[in-house]
PDB file of C-alpha atoms in Angstrom:
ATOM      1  CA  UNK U   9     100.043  88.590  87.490  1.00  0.00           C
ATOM      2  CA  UNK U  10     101.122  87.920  90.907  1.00  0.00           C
ATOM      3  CA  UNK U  11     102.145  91.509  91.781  1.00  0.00           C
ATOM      4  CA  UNK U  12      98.966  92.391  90.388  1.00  0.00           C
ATOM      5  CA  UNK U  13      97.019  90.228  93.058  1.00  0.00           C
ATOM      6  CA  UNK U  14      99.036  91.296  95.698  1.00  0.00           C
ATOM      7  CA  UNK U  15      97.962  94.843  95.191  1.00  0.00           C
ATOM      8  CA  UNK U  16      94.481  94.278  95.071  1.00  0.00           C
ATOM      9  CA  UNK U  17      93.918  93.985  98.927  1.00  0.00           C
ATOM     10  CA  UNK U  18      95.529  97.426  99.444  1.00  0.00           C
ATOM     11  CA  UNK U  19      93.667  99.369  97.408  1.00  0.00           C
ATOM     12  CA  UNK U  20      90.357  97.529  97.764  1.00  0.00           C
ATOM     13  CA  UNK U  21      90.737  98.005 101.692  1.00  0.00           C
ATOM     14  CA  UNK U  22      91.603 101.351 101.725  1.00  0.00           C
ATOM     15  CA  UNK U  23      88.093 102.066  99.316  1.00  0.00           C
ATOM     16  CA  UNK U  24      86.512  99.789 101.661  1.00  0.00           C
ATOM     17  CA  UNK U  25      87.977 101.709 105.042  1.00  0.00           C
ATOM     18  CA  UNK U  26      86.637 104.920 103.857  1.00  0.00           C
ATOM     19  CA  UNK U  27      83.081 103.421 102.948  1.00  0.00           C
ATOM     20  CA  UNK U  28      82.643 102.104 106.464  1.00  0.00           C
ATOM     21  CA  UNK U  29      83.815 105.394 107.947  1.00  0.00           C
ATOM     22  CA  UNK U  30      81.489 107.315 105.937  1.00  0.00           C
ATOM     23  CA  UNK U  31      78.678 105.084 107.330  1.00  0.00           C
ATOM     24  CA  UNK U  32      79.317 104.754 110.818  1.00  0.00           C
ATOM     25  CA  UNK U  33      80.763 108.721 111.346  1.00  0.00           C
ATOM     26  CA  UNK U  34      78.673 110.772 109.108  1.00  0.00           C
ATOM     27  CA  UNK U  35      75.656 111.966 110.208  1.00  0.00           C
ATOM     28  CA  UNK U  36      73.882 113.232 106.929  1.00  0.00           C
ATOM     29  CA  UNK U  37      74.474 109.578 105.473  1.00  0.00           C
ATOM     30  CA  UNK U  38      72.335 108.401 108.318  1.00  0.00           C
ATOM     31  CA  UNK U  39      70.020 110.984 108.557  1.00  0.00           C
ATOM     32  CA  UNK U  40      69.354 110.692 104.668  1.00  0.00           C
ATOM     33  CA  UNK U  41      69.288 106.603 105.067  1.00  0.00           C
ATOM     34  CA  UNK U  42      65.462 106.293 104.926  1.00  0.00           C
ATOM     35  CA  UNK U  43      65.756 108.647 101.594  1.00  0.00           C
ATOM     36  CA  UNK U  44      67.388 105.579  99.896  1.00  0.00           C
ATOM     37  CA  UNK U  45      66.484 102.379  97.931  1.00  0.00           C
ATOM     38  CA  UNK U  46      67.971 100.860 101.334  1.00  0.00           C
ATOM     39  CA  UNK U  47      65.031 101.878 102.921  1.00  0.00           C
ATOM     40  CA  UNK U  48      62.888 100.388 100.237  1.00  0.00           C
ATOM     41  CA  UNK U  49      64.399  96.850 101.015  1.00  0.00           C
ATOM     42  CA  UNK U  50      64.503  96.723 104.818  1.00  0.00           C
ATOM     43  CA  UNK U  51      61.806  99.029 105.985  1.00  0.00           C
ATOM     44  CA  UNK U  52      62.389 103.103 106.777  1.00  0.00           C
ATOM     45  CA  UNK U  53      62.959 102.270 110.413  1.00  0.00           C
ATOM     46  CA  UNK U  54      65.506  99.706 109.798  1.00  0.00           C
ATOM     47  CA  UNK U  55      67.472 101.568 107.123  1.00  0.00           C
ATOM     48  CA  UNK U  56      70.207 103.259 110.108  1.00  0.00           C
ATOM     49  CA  UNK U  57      70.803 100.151 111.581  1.00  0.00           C
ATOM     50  CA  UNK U  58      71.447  97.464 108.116  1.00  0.00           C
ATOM     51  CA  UNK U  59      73.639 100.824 107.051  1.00  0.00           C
ATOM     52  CA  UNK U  60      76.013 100.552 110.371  1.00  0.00           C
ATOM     53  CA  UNK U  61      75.929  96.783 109.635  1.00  0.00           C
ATOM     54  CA  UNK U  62      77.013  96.733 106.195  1.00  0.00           C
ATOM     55  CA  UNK U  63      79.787  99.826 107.673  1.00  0.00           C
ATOM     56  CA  UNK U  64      81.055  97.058 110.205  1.00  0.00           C
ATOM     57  CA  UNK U  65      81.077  94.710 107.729  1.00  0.00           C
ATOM     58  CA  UNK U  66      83.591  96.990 105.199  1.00  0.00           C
ATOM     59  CA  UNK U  67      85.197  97.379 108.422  1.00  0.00           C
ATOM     60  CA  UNK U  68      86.242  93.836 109.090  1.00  0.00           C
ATOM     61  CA  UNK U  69      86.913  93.151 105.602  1.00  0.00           C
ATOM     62  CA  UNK U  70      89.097  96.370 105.182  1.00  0.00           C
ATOM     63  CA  UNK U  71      90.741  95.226 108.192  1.00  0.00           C
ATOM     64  CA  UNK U  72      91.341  91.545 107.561  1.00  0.00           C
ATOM     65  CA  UNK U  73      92.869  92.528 103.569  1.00  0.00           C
ATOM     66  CA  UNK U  74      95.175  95.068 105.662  1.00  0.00           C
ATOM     67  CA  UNK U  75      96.677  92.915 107.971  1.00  0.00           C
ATOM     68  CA  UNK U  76      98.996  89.801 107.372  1.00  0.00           C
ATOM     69  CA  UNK U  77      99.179  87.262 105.644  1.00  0.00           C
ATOM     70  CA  UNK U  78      97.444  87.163 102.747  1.00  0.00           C
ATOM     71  CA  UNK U  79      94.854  84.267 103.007  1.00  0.00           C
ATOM     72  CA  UNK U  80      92.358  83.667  99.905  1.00  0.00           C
ATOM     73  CA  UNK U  81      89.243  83.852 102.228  1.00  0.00           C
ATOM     74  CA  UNK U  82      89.962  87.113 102.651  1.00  0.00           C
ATOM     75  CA  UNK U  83      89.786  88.051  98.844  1.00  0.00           C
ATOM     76  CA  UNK U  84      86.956  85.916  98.514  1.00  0.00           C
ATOM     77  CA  UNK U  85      84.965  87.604 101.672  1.00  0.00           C
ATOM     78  CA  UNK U  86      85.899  91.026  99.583  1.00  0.00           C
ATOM     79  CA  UNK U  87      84.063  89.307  96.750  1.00  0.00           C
ATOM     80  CA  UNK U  88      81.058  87.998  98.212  1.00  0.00           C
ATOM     81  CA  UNK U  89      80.780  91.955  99.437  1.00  0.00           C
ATOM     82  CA  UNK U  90      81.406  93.139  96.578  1.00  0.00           C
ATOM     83  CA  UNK U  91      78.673  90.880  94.507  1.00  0.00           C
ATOM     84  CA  UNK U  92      76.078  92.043  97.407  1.00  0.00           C
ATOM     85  CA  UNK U  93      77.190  95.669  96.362  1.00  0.00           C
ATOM     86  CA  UNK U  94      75.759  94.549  92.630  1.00  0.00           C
ATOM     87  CA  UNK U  95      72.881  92.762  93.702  1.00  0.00           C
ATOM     88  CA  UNK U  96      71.884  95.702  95.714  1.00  0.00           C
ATOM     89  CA  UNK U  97      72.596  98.092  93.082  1.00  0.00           C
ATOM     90  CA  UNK U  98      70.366  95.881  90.714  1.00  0.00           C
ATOM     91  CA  UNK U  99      67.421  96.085  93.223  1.00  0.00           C
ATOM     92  CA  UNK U 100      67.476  99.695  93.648  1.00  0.00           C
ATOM     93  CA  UNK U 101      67.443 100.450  89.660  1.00  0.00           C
ATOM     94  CA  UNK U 102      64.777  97.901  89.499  1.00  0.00           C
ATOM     95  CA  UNK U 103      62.726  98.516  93.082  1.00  0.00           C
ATOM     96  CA  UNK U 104      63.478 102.597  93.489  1.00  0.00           C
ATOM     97  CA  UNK U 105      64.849 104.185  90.340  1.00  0.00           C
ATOM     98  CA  UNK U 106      64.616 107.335  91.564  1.00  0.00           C
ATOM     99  CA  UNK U 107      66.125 106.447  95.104  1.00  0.00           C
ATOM    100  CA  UNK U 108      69.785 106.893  95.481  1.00  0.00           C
ATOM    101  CA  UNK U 109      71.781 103.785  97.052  1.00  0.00           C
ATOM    102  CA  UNK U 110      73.428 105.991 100.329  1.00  0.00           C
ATOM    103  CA  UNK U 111      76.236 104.163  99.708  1.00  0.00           C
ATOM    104  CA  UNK U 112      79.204 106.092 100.355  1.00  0.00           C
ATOM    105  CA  UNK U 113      77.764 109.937 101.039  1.00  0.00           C
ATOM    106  CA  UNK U 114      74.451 111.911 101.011  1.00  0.00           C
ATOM    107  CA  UNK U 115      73.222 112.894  97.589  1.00  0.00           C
ATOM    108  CA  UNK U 116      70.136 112.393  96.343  1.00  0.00           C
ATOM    109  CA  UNK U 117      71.310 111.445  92.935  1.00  0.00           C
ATOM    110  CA  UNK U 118      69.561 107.559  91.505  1.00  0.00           C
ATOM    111  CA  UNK U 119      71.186 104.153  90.746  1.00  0.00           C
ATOM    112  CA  UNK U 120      73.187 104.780  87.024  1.00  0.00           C
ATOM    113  CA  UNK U 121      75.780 103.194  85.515  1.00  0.00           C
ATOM    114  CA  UNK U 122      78.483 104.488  87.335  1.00  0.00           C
ATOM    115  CA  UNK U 123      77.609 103.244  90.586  1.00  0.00           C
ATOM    116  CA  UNK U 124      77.563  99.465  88.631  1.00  0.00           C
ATOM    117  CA  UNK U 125      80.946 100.432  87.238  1.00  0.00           C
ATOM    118  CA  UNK U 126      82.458 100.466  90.489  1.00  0.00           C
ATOM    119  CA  UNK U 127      81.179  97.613  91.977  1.00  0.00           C
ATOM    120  CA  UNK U 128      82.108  95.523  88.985  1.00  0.00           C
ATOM    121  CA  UNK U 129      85.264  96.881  89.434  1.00  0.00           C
ATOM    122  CA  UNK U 130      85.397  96.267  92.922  1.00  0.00           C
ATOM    123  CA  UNK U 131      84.124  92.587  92.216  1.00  0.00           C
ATOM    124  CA  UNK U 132      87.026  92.017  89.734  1.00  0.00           C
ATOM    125  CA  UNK U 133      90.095  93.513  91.921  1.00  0.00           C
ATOM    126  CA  UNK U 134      88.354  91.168  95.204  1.00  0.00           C
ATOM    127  CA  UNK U 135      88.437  88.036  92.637  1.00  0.00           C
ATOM    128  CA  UNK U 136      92.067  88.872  91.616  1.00  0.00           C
ATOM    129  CA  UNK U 137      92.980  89.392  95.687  1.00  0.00           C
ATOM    130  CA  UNK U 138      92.318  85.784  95.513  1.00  0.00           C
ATOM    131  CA  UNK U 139      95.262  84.985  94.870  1.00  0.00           C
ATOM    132  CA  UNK U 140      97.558  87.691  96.667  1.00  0.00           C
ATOM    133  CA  UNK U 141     100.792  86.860  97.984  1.00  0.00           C
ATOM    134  CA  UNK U 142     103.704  88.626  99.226  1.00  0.00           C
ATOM    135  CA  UNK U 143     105.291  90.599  96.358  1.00  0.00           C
ATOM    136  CA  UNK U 144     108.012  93.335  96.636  1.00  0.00           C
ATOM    137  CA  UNK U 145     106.414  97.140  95.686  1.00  0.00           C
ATOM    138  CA  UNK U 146     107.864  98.735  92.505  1.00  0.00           C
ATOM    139  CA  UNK U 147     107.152 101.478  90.253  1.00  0.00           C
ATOM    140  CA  UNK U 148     104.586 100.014  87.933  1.00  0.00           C
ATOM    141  CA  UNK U 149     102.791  98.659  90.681  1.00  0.00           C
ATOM    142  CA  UNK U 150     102.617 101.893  92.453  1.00  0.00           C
ATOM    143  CA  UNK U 151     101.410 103.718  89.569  1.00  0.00           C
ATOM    144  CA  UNK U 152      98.727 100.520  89.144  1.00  0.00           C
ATOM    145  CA  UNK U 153      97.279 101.412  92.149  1.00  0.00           C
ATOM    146  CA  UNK U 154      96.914 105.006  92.027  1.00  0.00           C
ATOM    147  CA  UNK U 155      95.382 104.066  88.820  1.00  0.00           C
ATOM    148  CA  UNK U 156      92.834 102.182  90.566  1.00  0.00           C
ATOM    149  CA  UNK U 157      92.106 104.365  93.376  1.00  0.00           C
ATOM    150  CA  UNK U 158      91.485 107.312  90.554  1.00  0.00           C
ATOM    151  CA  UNK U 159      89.241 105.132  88.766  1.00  0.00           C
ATOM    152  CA  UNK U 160      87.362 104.536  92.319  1.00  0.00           C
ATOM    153  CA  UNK U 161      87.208 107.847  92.844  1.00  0.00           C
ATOM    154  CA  UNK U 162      85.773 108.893  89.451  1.00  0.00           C
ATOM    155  CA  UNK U 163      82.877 106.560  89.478  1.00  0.00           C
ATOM    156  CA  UNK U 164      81.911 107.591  93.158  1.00  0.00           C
ATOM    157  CA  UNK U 165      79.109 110.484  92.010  1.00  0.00           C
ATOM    158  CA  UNK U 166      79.333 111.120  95.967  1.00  0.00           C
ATOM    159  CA  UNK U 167      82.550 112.954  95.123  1.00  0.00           C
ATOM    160  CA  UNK U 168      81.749 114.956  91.946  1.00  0.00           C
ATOM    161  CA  UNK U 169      81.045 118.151  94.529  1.00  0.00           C
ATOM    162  CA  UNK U 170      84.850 117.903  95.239  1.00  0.00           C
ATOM    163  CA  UNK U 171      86.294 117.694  91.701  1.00  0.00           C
ATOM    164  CA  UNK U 172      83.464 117.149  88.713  1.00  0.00           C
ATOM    165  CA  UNK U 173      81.740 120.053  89.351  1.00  0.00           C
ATOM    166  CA  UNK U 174      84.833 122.331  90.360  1.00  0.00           C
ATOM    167  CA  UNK U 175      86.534 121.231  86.725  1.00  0.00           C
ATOM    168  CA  UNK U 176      83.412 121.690  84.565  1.00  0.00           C
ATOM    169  CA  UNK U 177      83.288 125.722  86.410  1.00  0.00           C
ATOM    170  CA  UNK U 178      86.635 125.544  85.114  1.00  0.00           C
ATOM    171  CA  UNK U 179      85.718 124.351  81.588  1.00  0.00           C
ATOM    172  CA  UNK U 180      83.731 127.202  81.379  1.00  0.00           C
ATOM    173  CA  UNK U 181      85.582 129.564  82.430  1.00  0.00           C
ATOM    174  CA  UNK U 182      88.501 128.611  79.590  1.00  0.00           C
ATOM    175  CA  UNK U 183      85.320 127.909  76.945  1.00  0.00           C
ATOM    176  CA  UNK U 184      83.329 130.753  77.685  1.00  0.00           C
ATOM    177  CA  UNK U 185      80.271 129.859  76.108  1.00  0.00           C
ATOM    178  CA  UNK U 186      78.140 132.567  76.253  1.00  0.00           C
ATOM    179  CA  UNK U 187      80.708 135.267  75.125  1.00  0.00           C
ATOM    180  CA  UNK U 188      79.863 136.753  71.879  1.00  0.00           C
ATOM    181  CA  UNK U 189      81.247 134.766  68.690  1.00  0.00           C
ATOM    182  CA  UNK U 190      84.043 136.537  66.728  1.00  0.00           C
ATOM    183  CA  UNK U 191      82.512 137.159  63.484  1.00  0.00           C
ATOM    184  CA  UNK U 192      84.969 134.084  61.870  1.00  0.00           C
ATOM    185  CA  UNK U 193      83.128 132.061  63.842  1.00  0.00           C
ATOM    186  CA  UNK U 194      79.512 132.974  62.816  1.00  0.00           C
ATOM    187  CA  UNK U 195      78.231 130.103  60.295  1.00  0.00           C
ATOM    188  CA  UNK U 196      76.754 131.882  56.828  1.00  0.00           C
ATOM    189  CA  UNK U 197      73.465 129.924  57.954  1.00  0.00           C
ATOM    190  CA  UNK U 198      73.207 132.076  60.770  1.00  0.00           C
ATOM    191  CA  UNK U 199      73.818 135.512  58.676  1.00  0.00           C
ATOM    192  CA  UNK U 200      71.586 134.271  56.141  1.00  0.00           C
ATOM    193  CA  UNK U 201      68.172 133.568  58.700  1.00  0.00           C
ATOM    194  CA  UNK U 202      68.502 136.695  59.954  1.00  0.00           C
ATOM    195  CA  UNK U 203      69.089 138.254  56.437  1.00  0.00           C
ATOM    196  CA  UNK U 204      65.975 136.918  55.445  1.00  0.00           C
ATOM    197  CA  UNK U 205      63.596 138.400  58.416  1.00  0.00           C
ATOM    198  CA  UNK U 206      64.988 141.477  57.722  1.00  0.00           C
ATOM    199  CA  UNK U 207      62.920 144.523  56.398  1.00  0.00           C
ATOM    200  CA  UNK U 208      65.813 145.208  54.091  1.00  0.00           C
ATOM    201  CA  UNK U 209      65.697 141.653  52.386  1.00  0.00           C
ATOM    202  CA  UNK U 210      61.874 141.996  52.260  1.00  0.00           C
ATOM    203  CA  UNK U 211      61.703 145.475  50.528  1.00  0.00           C
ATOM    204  CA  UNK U 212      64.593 144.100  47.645  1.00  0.00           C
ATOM    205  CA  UNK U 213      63.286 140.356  47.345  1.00  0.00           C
ATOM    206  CA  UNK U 214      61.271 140.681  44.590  1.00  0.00           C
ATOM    207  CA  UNK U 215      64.266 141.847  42.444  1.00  0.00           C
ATOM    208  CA  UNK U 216      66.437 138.936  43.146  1.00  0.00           C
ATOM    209  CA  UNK U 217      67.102 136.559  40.433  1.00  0.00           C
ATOM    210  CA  UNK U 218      70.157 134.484  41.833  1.00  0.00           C
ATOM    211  CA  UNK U 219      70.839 132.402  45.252  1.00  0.00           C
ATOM    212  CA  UNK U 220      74.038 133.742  47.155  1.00  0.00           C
ATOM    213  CA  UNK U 221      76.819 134.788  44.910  1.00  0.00           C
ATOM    214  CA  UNK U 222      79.213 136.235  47.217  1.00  0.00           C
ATOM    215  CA  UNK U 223      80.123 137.075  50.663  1.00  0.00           C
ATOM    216  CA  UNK U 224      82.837 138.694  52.548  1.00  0.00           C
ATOM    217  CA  UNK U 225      83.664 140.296  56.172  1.00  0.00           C
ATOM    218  CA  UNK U 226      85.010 143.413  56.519  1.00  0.00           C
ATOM    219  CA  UNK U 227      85.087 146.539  59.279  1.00  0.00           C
ATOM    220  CA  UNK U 228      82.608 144.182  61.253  1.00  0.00           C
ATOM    221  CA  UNK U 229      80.200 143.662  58.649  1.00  0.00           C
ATOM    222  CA  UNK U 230      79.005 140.748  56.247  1.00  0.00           C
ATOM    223  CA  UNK U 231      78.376 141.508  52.888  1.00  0.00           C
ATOM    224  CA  UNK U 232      76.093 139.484  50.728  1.00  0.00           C
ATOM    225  CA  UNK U 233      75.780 139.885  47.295  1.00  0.00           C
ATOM    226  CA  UNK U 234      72.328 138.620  45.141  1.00  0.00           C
ATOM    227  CA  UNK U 235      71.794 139.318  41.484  1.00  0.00           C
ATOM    228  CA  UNK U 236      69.001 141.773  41.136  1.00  0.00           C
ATOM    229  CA  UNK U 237      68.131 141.803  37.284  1.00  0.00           C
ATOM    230  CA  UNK U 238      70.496 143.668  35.621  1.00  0.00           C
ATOM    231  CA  UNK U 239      71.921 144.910  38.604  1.00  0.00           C
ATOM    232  CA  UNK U 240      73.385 143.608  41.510  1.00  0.00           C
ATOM    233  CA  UNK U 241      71.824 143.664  45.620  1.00  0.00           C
ATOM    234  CA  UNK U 242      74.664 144.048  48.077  1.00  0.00           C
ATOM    235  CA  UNK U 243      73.845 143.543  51.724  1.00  0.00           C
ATOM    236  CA  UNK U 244      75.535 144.228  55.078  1.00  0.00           C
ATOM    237  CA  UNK U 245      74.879 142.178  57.904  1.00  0.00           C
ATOM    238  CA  UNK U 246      76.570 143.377  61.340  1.00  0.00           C
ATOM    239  CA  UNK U 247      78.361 141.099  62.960  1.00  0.00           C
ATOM    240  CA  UNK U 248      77.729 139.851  65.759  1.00  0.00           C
ATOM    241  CA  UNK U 249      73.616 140.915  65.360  1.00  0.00           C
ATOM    242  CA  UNK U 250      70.352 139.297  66.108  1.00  0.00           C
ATOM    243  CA  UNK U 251      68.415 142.265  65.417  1.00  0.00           C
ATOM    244  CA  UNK U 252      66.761 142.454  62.122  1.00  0.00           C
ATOM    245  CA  UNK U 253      66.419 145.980  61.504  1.00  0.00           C
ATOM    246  CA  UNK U 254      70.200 146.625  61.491  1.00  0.00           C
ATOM    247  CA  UNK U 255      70.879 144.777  57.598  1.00  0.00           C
ATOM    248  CA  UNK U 256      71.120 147.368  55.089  1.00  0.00           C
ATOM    249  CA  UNK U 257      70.904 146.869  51.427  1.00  0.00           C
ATOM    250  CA  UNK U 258      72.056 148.728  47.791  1.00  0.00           C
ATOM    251  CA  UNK U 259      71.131 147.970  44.717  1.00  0.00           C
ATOM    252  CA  UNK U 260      74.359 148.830  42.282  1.00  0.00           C
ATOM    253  CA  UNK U 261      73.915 149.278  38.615  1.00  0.00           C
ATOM    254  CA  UNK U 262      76.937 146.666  38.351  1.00  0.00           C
ATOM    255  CA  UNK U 263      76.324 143.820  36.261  1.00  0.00           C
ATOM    256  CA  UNK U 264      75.290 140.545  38.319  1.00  0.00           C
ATOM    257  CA  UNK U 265      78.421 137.784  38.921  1.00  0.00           C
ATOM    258  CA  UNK U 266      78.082 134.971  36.224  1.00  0.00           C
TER     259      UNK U 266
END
């Protein structure tokens, strides 16, 4: 438990650090700021300035968990920030759902629940720096606060251009969605709707007697066979086909499958 506080500070100032830069360096956050639910709450012409004040204040809190030693006011400052960061959050979803909260980059995505997952987040790690002391670094803690800073970094929807939407181009890529279906993997259901809007299957339907009693694939084809009276109705479906006109049938003088 105790190493576990004494991480906290690191990780939550380093998340904090980069917040505050993004608000006091980059220009399309401020530019964007009267865009946002902040701009609801305090006013369009006030929205630049309360964003470089809530920057300094990440700042000095960044700062003050950075450098020694580890005092409890300075998890508990974290906190306080961090429960603004929720109550703000709440306000926007409530005051401008369609607003986003400029938080930590220029999108113009709204409030959802990711943006309340990290600030909980955030709000739990601050409570736990409560109680940070000195602890020595090892492996597991190391590998705790990578964790952390991942987790961060996958809520924050003002990264997704960097890695969410890169890996789902992947994803399809690999998946290939839109390539055409082997014929294995073309459901009967499918073979069988466009069996039935076929001029084939309305020329021969009258003569059926029997639901589906067989089919098979073979040389790119799907073969469905119908009892037809005393006869059987075999029909080939190409595979892959949308088109209709394509099925074929032939009535055999075979007897029908019992």
């Amino acid at each position: 438990m105790h190493g576990i506080a004494a991480l906290q500070p690191y990780v939550i100032s380093l998340f904090l650090l980069w917040a505050a830069l993004v608000k006091l360096l980059d220009r399309r956050v401020r530019a964007q700021a009267g865009q946002t639910a902040l701009a609801r709450l305090v006013g369009s012409a006030r929205a630049v300035p309360a964003l470089r004040i809530v920057g300094v204040l990440e700042l000095v809190v960044a700062a003050a968990l950075l450098l020694p030693p580890a005092l409890p006011v300075e998890g508990a400052a974290a906190a306080v920030l961090s429960a603004g960061f929720l109550a703000y959050l709440t306000y926007a979803h409530l005051a401008a759902p369609t607003s986003s909260c400029g938080c930590l980059g220029s999108h113009s995505r709204p409030v959802n629940w990711r943006g309340f997952a990290r600030a909980a987040l955030l709000l739990a790690m601050s409570v736990a720096a409560v109680w940070a002391r000195p602890y020595p670094a090892t492996p597991w803690l190391v590998a705790l606060g990578l964790a952390e800073a991942v987790a961060l970094l996958g809520l924050s929807a003002e990264l997704d251009r960097h890695w969410l939407m890169p890996l789902r181009r992947l994803l399809v890529r690999l998946r290939k969605p839109l390539a055409v279906p082997s014929p294995q993997e073309i459901p009967l259901e499918v073979t069988l709707r466009l069996l039935y809007l076929s001029p084939a299957y309305c020329s021969a339907s009258a003569q059926l007697t029997s639901d589906v009693q067989d089919v098979w694939d073979e040389d790119g084809l799907r073969f469905v066979v119908y009892a037809a009276g005393g006869r059987t109705a075999v029909f080939a479906v190409p595979l892959p086909c949308d088109d209709p006109s394509a099925v074929r049938v032939a009535l055999t003088d075979e007897p029908a499958l019992i």
